[in-house]
Amino acid sequence: ECGQNFVAKYQNITRAASVLMSSQPNVTRTIKHMEQSLGCSLFTRTAGGVKLTAEGKMLYEHVSVAYEHIENGEKELLERLVLHDGRVTIGTSETALHVFLLDRLREFHAFYPRVKLKIANSTTPQSVKELKNGTVDFSVVPKPEEIPTQIKSITLCHFNEVLIGGSQYKYLADRTLSLRETKDFPFICLDRNTASYEYFTGVFAAEGMELMPDIEVGTSDMVLSVVKDNLGIGFVPEVFAEQGIKEGSVFRLRLDRDIPKREICLMRDKGRSLSVAADRLQKFLING
C-alpha cells in the first residue's frame, strides 16, 4: 500500500521509488502483486508516467487517509521518544522540593524544555494515596516509616535535620544539649500527618521519650518562621536553616549526639507503567 500510495501521489514510478529509497523494478513489482491480489488494474501508463484507474482512485482515497494517520502517529511517537513533548505529574513535599528536587528539575528542564511538569504539593502520606489513585506519575518525598507493598521506593539522597532557636534562645548556642533537655523548652514540629512527625516520634522513642510538640505547623518554612518569632525551638532540614543562621535570625543548637540522617526517596506504583517523559524524568532523578 505504501508504494501504491506514493506512485499515486507523484504519478511517476521513478520518483516514487526515489522517495521510498527503493528501485523502480521493486516498486513496479509491488504494484503488480497488489493488482493481482485485487483482481483489477490500479494504474495506466501515460507519456509522462502513470495515472490511477477508477478502481485505483477509489482505493487511493481510503489508503491516503489511513497513511496520513499512520504518518502523524509515527511523528508524534518520535517526538515523545526524543522528549519534544509529554507531561509529567510529580507529587512532592516542601522538604523534598528544596532539599533535592528543585535543582534536578532545573537541569532536566534545560535538557527537555518542551516537557510540561505539574508539581503537586503534598505530605508523604498524601503522596502514597495519590500514587494508589493514579493522580501522580511518581512522588519524591521524605521516606516514610512504612511503605505499602505495591509501592516501590528508591533512595535519592540523604539530609540532616538541625535544631535551631531564635534570638531569645541564643544563649543555648553556647551549650551542648541532650535530646531530653529539649523538653525544657517549647518544642515546634511539623504536624502528625507528615513523615517528619513519624521520624521524630522514632528519634524521641529511641531515647525513651514521647514526642509532645507544643506547636504543630504544616511546613518546614513555618517551623522556621515560628522559631524566628521566639515561640520555641525546633528541627528543620539544614538547607532551610542556612540563610537564617548566616543572617543571625536563628541559631544552631548543638546536641550531644547525632540524630539519624533522613532520606529523600522516589516512590512509584509497581503496577502502573510510566509515559516516556515520566520514565525519562524518573531515570534522570535516580541516575543523575
Short mmCIF file of N, CA, C and O in Angstrom, two decimals, residues 11-57:
data_model
loop_
_atom_site.label_atom_id
_atom_site.label_comp_id
_atom_site.label_asym_id
_atom_site.label_seq_id
_atom_site.Cartn_x
_atom_site.Cartn_y
_atom_site.Cartn_z
N GLN A 11 2.45 10.22 -9.39
CA GLN A 11 2.11 9.77 -10.75
C GLN A 11 3.36 9.48 -11.56
O GLN A 11 3.41 9.72 -12.78
N ASN A 12 4.35 8.95 -10.88
CA ASN A 12 5.61 8.62 -11.54
C ASN A 12 6.33 7.57 -10.70
O ASN A 12 6.65 7.81 -9.53
N ILE A 13 6.57 6.40 -11.29
CA ILE A 13 7.16 5.29 -10.55
C ILE A 13 8.60 5.60 -10.14
O ILE A 13 9.02 5.28 -9.03
N THR A 14 9.37 6.24 -11.04
CA THR A 14 10.77 6.55 -10.74
C THR A 14 10.88 7.50 -9.54
O THR A 14 11.70 7.30 -8.63
N ARG A 15 10.03 8.52 -9.52
CA ARG A 15 10.08 9.48 -8.41
C ARG A 15 9.62 8.83 -7.10
O ARG A 15 10.20 9.08 -6.04
N ALA A 16 8.58 8.00 -7.20
CA ALA A 16 8.10 7.30 -6.01
C ALA A 16 9.19 6.40 -5.44
O ALA A 16 9.38 6.31 -4.22
N ALA A 17 9.91 5.71 -6.33
CA ALA A 17 10.98 4.83 -5.88
C ALA A 17 12.07 5.61 -5.17
O ALA A 17 12.65 5.15 -4.17
N SER A 18 12.36 6.80 -5.67
CA SER A 18 13.39 7.64 -5.06
C SER A 18 12.98 8.07 -3.66
O SER A 18 13.79 8.04 -2.72
N VAL A 19 11.73 8.48 -3.49
CA VAL A 19 11.24 8.90 -2.17
C VAL A 19 11.25 7.73 -1.20
O VAL A 19 11.59 7.88 -0.02
N LEU A 20 10.91 6.54 -1.71
CA LEU A 20 10.88 5.34 -0.87
C LEU A 20 12.26 4.74 -0.66
O LEU A 20 12.41 3.75 0.06
N MET A 21 13.26 5.34 -1.31
CA MET A 21 14.63 4.80 -1.27
C MET A 21 14.66 3.33 -1.71
O MET A 21 15.26 2.47 -1.07
N SER A 22 13.94 3.09 -2.81
CA SER A 22 13.88 1.75 -3.39
C SER A 22 14.23 1.87 -4.87
O SER A 22 14.67 2.92 -5.34
N SER A 23 14.05 0.77 -5.60
CA SER A 23 14.33 0.80 -7.04
C SER A 23 13.01 0.76 -7.81
O SER A 23 11.99 0.31 -7.30
N GLN A 24 13.08 1.23 -9.06
CA GLN A 24 11.88 1.22 -9.90
C GLN A 24 11.32 -0.19 -10.08
O GLN A 24 10.11 -0.39 -9.97
N PRO A 25 12.16 -1.22 -10.37
CA PRO A 25 11.63 -2.58 -10.52
C PRO A 25 10.91 -3.08 -9.26
O PRO A 25 9.88 -3.76 -9.36
N ASN A 26 11.44 -2.75 -8.07
CA ASN A 26 10.79 -3.17 -6.83
C ASN A 26 9.41 -2.55 -6.66
O ASN A 26 8.45 -3.22 -6.27
N VAL A 27 9.30 -1.27 -6.97
CA VAL A 27 8.01 -0.59 -6.85
C VAL A 27 7.02 -1.16 -7.88
O VAL A 27 5.86 -1.42 -7.57
N THR A 28 7.49 -1.36 -9.12
CA THR A 28 6.64 -1.93 -10.16
C THR A 28 6.16 -3.32 -9.75
O THR A 28 4.98 -3.67 -9.93
N ARG A 29 7.06 -4.13 -9.21
CA ARG A 29 6.70 -5.48 -8.78
C ARG A 29 5.66 -5.45 -7.66
O ARG A 29 4.72 -6.24 -7.66
N THR A 30 5.80 -4.52 -6.74
CA THR A 30 4.84 -4.40 -5.64
C THR A 30 3.46 -4.06 -6.16
O THR A 30 2.45 -4.63 -5.71
N ILE A 31 3.40 -3.13 -7.12
CA ILE A 31 2.10 -2.74 -7.68
C ILE A 31 1.46 -3.91 -8.42
O ILE A 31 0.26 -4.17 -8.29
N LYS A 32 2.25 -4.65 -9.19
CA LYS A 32 1.73 -5.81 -9.93
C LYS A 32 1.16 -6.86 -8.97
O LYS A 32 0.09 -7.44 -9.20
N HIS A 33 1.87 -7.11 -7.87
CA HIS A 33 1.38 -8.08 -6.88
C HIS A 33 0.04 -7.63 -6.29
O HIS A 33 -0.87 -8.43 -6.08
N MET A 34 -0.07 -6.34 -6.03
CA MET A 34 -1.31 -5.83 -5.47
C MET A 34 -2.45 -5.94 -6.47
O MET A 34 -3.57 -6.31 -6.12
N GLU A 35 -2.17 -5.61 -7.73
CA GLU A 35 -3.20 -5.70 -8.76
C GLU A 35 -3.67 -7.15 -8.94
O GLU A 35 -4.86 -7.42 -9.10
N GLN A 36 -2.72 -8.08 -8.88
CA GLN A 36 -3.08 -9.50 -9.00
C GLN A 36 -3.92 -9.93 -7.81
O GLN A 36 -4.88 -10.69 -7.95
N SER A 37 -3.58 -9.44 -6.62
CA SER A 37 -4.32 -9.80 -5.42
C SER A 37 -5.73 -9.24 -5.44
O SER A 37 -6.69 -9.90 -5.03
N LEU A 38 -5.89 -8.01 -5.99
CA LEU A 38 -7.20 -7.37 -6.03
C LEU A 38 -8.02 -7.76 -7.26
O LEU A 38 -9.24 -7.61 -7.28
N GLY A 39 -7.32 -8.24 -8.27
CA GLY A 39 -8.02 -8.65 -9.49
C GLY A 39 -8.44 -7.50 -10.36
O GLY A 39 -9.44 -7.60 -11.08
N CYS A 40 -7.70 -6.40 -10.32
CA CYS A 40 -8.02 -5.24 -11.17
C CYS A 40 -6.78 -4.40 -11.36
O CYS A 40 -5.80 -4.52 -10.62
N SER A 41 -6.80 -3.53 -12.36
CA SER A 41 -5.68 -2.62 -12.61
C SER A 41 -5.85 -1.36 -11.78
O SER A 41 -6.96 -0.81 -11.66
N LEU A 42 -4.75 -0.90 -11.24
CA LEU A 42 -4.78 0.31 -10.42
C LEU A 42 -4.20 1.52 -11.15
O LEU A 42 -4.55 2.65 -10.85
N PHE A 43 -3.32 1.27 -12.13
CA PHE A 43 -2.68 2.35 -12.87
C PHE A 43 -2.72 2.05 -14.36
O PHE A 43 -2.74 0.89 -14.77
N THR A 44 -2.72 3.12 -15.13
CA THR A 44 -2.49 3.00 -16.57
C THR A 44 -1.32 3.91 -16.91
O THR A 44 -1.12 4.96 -16.28
N ARG A 45 -0.51 3.48 -17.91
CA ARG A 45 0.67 4.26 -18.29
C ARG A 45 0.28 5.45 -19.15
O ARG A 45 -0.64 5.38 -19.96
N THR A 46 1.01 6.55 -18.97
CA THR A 46 0.84 7.75 -19.78
C THR A 46 2.21 8.14 -20.32
O THR A 46 3.23 7.57 -19.92
N ALA A 47 2.24 9.15 -21.17
CA ALA A 47 3.52 9.58 -21.75
C ALA A 47 4.46 10.10 -20.67
O ALA A 47 5.68 9.93 -20.74
N GLY A 48 3.90 10.73 -19.61
CA GLY A 48 4.75 11.31 -18.58
C GLY A 48 4.93 10.44 -17.36
O GLY A 48 5.67 10.79 -16.44
N GLY A 49 4.20 9.30 -17.31
CA GLY A 49 4.31 8.44 -16.12
C GLY A 49 3.13 7.49 -16.03
O GLY A 49 2.92 6.68 -16.93
N VAL A 50 2.36 7.60 -14.96
CA VAL A 50 1.18 6.76 -14.77
C VAL A 50 0.06 7.59 -14.19
O VAL A 50 0.27 8.68 -13.66
N LYS A 51 -1.18 7.05 -14.33
CA LYS A 51 -2.31 7.69 -13.66
C LYS A 51 -3.22 6.59 -13.12
O LYS A 51 -3.18 5.44 -13.57
N LEU A 52 -4.02 6.95 -12.13
CA LEU A 52 -4.89 5.99 -11.48
C LEU A 52 -6.08 5.63 -12.36
O LEU A 52 -6.64 6.49 -13.06
N THR A 53 -6.46 4.37 -12.29
CA THR A 53 -7.71 3.94 -12.89
C THR A 53 -8.84 4.32 -11.93
O THR A 53 -8.60 4.80 -10.82
N ALA A 54 -10.07 4.11 -12.34
CA ALA A 54 -11.21 4.41 -11.47
C ALA A 54 -11.11 3.61 -10.17
O ALA A 54 -11.37 4.13 -9.06
N GLU A 55 -10.73 2.31 -10.32
CA GLU A 55 -10.58 1.47 -9.13
C GLU A 55 -9.41 1.96 -8.25
O GLU A 55 -9.48 1.96 -7.02
N GLY A 56 -8.33 2.41 -8.93
CA GLY A 56 -7.17 2.92 -8.21
C GLY A 56 -7.50 4.18 -7.42
O GLY A 56 -7.04 4.36 -6.28
N LYS A 57 -8.33 5.07 -8.02
CA LYS A 57 -8.73 6.29 -7.33
C LYS A 57 -9.53 5.99 -6.08
O LYS A 57 -9.34 6.60 -5.01
#
